[in-house]
């Protein structure tokens, strides 16, 4: 009991290890899994709490990640926020973007993006490999 805390907003108890980083989602555990649609609160299957605060069966998340490719496999299926911190992946994308110059007809072409992680809108240079958020440096973005 002392290893857990109760979140009134979420309506559930969570491990103390996530107390400082916990993101509240109203009644998060009193929802259905977005993959298998089973009730999470009554479930005997291991539930994962995502960085964004949404909840999903651990096995369903694993299956979801295996079924998607690219950035889609690292996003919450509900809100599209990155599942985890991906600083190493973003650094690798920085390197690849720097090593892959765009053809002349696409250089200095700008696009409007929205970051799925911080919700910031930005005008960035178009690149076929991805568009980096100017605020949080994530490549988990979409064109506006």
mmCIF file of C-alpha atoms in Angstrom:
data_model
loop_
_atom_site.group_PDB
_atom_site.id
_atom_site.type_symbol
_atom_site.label_atom_id
_atom_site.label_comp_id
_atom_site.label_asym_id
_atom_site.label_seq_id
_atom_site.Cartn_x
_atom_site.Cartn_y
_atom_site.Cartn_z
ATOM 1 C CA UNK A 1 0.000 0.000 0.000
ATOM 2 C CA UNK A 2 2.835 2.426 0.838
ATOM 3 C CA UNK A 3 4.336 1.751 -2.630
ATOM 4 C CA UNK A 4 1.375 3.411 -4.380
ATOM 5 C CA UNK A 5 -0.423 6.737 -4.509
ATOM 6 C CA UNK A 6 -4.017 7.452 -5.433
ATOM 7 C CA UNK A 7 -4.727 10.002 -8.180
ATOM 8 C CA UNK A 8 -8.212 11.464 -7.724
ATOM 9 C CA UNK A 9 -8.320 12.802 -11.302
ATOM 10 C CA UNK A 10 -7.409 9.478 -12.875
ATOM 11 C CA UNK A 11 -9.432 7.562 -10.296
ATOM 12 C CA UNK A 12 -6.724 4.944 -9.759
ATOM 13 C CA UNK A 13 -3.666 3.999 -7.765
ATOM 14 C CA UNK A 14 -0.245 4.162 -9.390
ATOM 15 C CA UNK A 15 3.296 3.181 -8.325
ATOM 16 C CA UNK A 16 5.162 5.873 -6.358
ATOM 17 C CA UNK A 17 7.999 5.721 -8.968
ATOM 18 C CA UNK A 18 5.867 7.668 -11.452
ATOM 19 C CA UNK A 19 4.411 10.199 -8.991
ATOM 20 C CA UNK A 20 6.655 13.104 -10.093
ATOM 21 C CA UNK A 21 6.230 12.390 -13.817
ATOM 22 C CA UNK A 22 2.582 11.298 -13.770
ATOM 23 C CA UNK A 23 0.315 13.011 -16.310
ATOM 24 C CA UNK A 24 -3.314 13.034 -15.222
ATOM 25 C CA UNK A 25 -5.982 11.872 -17.642
ATOM 26 C CA UNK A 26 -9.475 11.929 -16.208
ATOM 27 C CA UNK A 27 -10.570 8.377 -15.366
ATOM 28 C CA UNK A 28 -7.587 6.956 -17.294
ATOM 29 C CA UNK A 29 -7.939 3.466 -15.859
ATOM 30 C CA UNK A 30 -11.732 3.503 -16.175
ATOM 31 C CA UNK A 31 -11.535 3.327 -19.974
ATOM 32 C CA UNK A 32 -11.290 0.564 -22.511
ATOM 33 C CA UNK A 33 -7.993 -0.424 -24.097
ATOM 34 C CA UNK A 34 -7.772 1.448 -27.409
ATOM 35 C CA UNK A 35 -6.597 -1.736 -29.164
ATOM 36 C CA UNK A 36 -8.653 -4.653 -27.809
ATOM 37 C CA UNK A 37 -11.499 -2.543 -26.340
ATOM 38 C CA UNK A 38 -11.506 -4.507 -23.052
ATOM 39 C CA UNK A 39 -12.154 -2.655 -19.795
ATOM 40 C CA UNK A 40 -8.807 -1.697 -18.246
ATOM 41 C CA UNK A 41 -9.985 -1.298 -14.655
ATOM 42 C CA UNK A 42 -11.353 -4.846 -14.419
ATOM 43 C CA UNK A 43 -8.549 -6.356 -16.497
ATOM 44 C CA UNK A 44 -6.133 -8.926 -15.109
ATOM 45 C CA UNK A 45 -3.741 -8.192 -17.987
ATOM 46 C CA UNK A 46 -0.757 -5.882 -17.301
ATOM 47 C CA UNK A 47 -1.607 -2.230 -18.102
ATOM 48 C CA UNK A 48 0.995 0.308 -19.232
ATOM 49 C CA UNK A 49 0.748 4.002 -18.392
ATOM 50 C CA UNK A 50 2.045 6.014 -21.329
ATOM 51 C CA UNK A 51 4.034 9.260 -21.024
ATOM 52 C CA UNK A 52 0.909 11.211 -22.028
ATOM 53 C CA UNK A 53 -1.120 9.598 -19.230
ATOM 54 C CA UNK A 54 -3.230 7.321 -21.423
ATOM 55 C CA UNK A 55 -3.394 3.644 -20.524
ATOM 56 C CA UNK A 56 -3.251 0.522 -22.661
ATOM 57 C CA UNK A 57 -2.628 -3.178 -22.152
ATOM 58 C CA UNK A 58 1.115 -3.849 -22.303
ATOM 59 C CA UNK A 59 0.670 -6.687 -24.791
ATOM 60 C CA UNK A 60 -1.647 -4.574 -26.973
ATOM 61 C CA UNK A 61 0.977 -1.821 -27.048
ATOM 62 C CA UNK A 62 3.632 -4.348 -28.089
ATOM 63 C CA UNK A 63 1.384 -5.661 -30.876
ATOM 64 C CA UNK A 64 0.561 -2.128 -31.992
ATOM 65 C CA UNK A 65 4.250 -1.222 -32.189
ATOM 66 C CA UNK A 66 4.993 -4.357 -34.215
ATOM 67 C CA UNK A 67 2.177 -3.663 -36.680
ATOM 68 C CA UNK A 68 3.211 -0.090 -37.539
ATOM 69 C CA UNK A 69 6.350 1.233 -39.177
ATOM 70 C CA UNK A 70 8.205 4.502 -38.750
ATOM 71 C CA UNK A 71 7.047 7.225 -36.401
ATOM 72 C CA UNK A 72 3.540 5.758 -36.195
ATOM 73 C CA UNK A 73 4.971 2.924 -34.078
ATOM 74 C CA UNK A 74 6.209 5.309 -31.381
ATOM 75 C CA UNK A 75 3.013 7.333 -30.855
ATOM 76 C CA UNK A 76 0.130 6.981 -28.444
ATOM 77 C CA UNK A 77 -2.807 5.511 -30.403
ATOM 78 C CA UNK A 78 -5.154 8.025 -28.753
ATOM 79 C CA UNK A 79 -3.352 11.395 -28.816
ATOM 80 C CA UNK A 80 -0.194 10.787 -30.950
ATOM 81 C CA UNK A 81 2.232 11.994 -28.241
ATOM 82 C CA UNK A 82 5.531 10.078 -28.273
ATOM 83 C CA UNK A 83 5.371 6.951 -26.126
ATOM 84 C CA UNK A 84 8.761 7.633 -24.531
ATOM 85 C CA UNK A 85 11.597 10.172 -24.611
ATOM 86 C CA UNK A 86 13.431 9.729 -27.908
ATOM 87 C CA UNK A 87 16.430 12.095 -27.686
ATOM 88 C CA UNK A 88 18.755 9.498 -29.276
ATOM 89 C CA UNK A 89 16.356 8.917 -32.171
ATOM 90 C CA UNK A 90 15.917 12.653 -32.754
ATOM 91 C CA UNK A 91 19.728 13.082 -32.729
ATOM 92 C CA UNK A 92 20.042 10.330 -35.337
ATOM 93 C CA UNK A 93 17.377 12.017 -37.478
ATOM 94 C CA UNK A 94 19.303 15.308 -37.120
ATOM 95 C CA UNK A 95 22.386 13.540 -38.457
ATOM 96 C CA UNK A 96 20.493 11.954 -41.359
ATOM 97 C CA UNK A 97 18.814 15.240 -42.316
ATOM 98 C CA UNK A 98 22.208 17.000 -42.279
ATOM 99 C CA UNK A 99 23.686 14.278 -44.523
ATOM 100 C CA UNK A 100 20.771 14.269 -46.972
ATOM 101 C CA UNK A 101 20.600 17.567 -48.855
ATOM 102 C CA UNK A 102 17.333 18.343 -50.572
ATOM 103 C CA UNK A 103 17.288 18.855 -54.364
ATOM 104 C CA UNK A 104 17.489 22.480 -55.506
ATOM 105 C CA UNK A 105 13.763 22.718 -56.248
ATOM 106 C CA UNK A 106 12.938 21.883 -52.590
ATOM 107 C CA UNK A 107 15.644 23.943 -50.887
ATOM 108 C CA UNK A 108 14.295 26.879 -48.910
ATOM 109 C CA UNK A 109 10.773 25.461 -49.123
ATOM 110 C CA UNK A 110 8.986 25.892 -45.811
ATOM 111 C CA UNK A 111 6.018 24.008 -44.366
ATOM 112 C CA UNK A 112 3.773 24.601 -41.377
ATOM 113 C CA UNK A 113 3.879 21.830 -38.790
ATOM 114 C CA UNK A 114 2.257 20.952 -35.473
ATOM 115 C CA UNK A 115 4.289 19.022 -32.934
ATOM 116 C CA UNK A 116 2.421 16.029 -31.524
ATOM 117 C CA UNK A 117 4.516 16.234 -28.335
ATOM 118 C CA UNK A 118 4.294 19.923 -27.333
ATOM 119 C CA UNK A 119 1.438 21.078 -29.624
ATOM 120 C CA UNK A 120 3.582 23.999 -30.871
ATOM 121 C CA UNK A 121 3.091 25.185 -34.451
ATOM 122 C CA UNK A 122 6.174 26.122 -36.460
ATOM 123 C CA UNK A 123 7.353 27.069 -39.928
ATOM 124 C CA UNK A 124 10.261 24.780 -40.807
ATOM 125 C CA UNK A 125 12.273 23.872 -43.868
ATOM 126 C CA UNK A 126 10.766 20.984 -45.806
ATOM 127 C CA UNK A 127 12.730 17.753 -45.672
ATOM 128 C CA UNK A 128 11.694 14.357 -46.960
ATOM 129 C CA UNK A 129 13.013 12.614 -43.794
ATOM 130 C CA UNK A 130 11.007 14.663 -41.316
ATOM 131 C CA UNK A 131 10.248 18.014 -39.779
ATOM 132 C CA UNK A 132 11.784 18.989 -36.456
ATOM 133 C CA UNK A 133 9.820 20.965 -33.876
ATOM 134 C CA UNK A 134 11.564 24.251 -33.134
ATOM 135 C CA UNK A 135 10.354 24.247 -29.528
ATOM 136 C CA UNK A 136 11.053 20.718 -28.199
ATOM 137 C CA UNK A 137 13.265 19.247 -30.981
ATOM 138 C CA UNK A 138 10.933 16.286 -31.600
ATOM 139 C CA UNK A 139 10.379 14.865 -35.056
ATOM 140 C CA UNK A 140 6.968 13.591 -33.948
ATOM 141 C CA UNK A 141 5.253 16.245 -36.047
ATOM 142 C CA UNK A 142 2.552 16.540 -38.690
ATOM 143 C CA UNK A 143 1.978 19.077 -41.418
ATOM 144 C CA UNK A 144 -0.627 21.677 -40.606
#
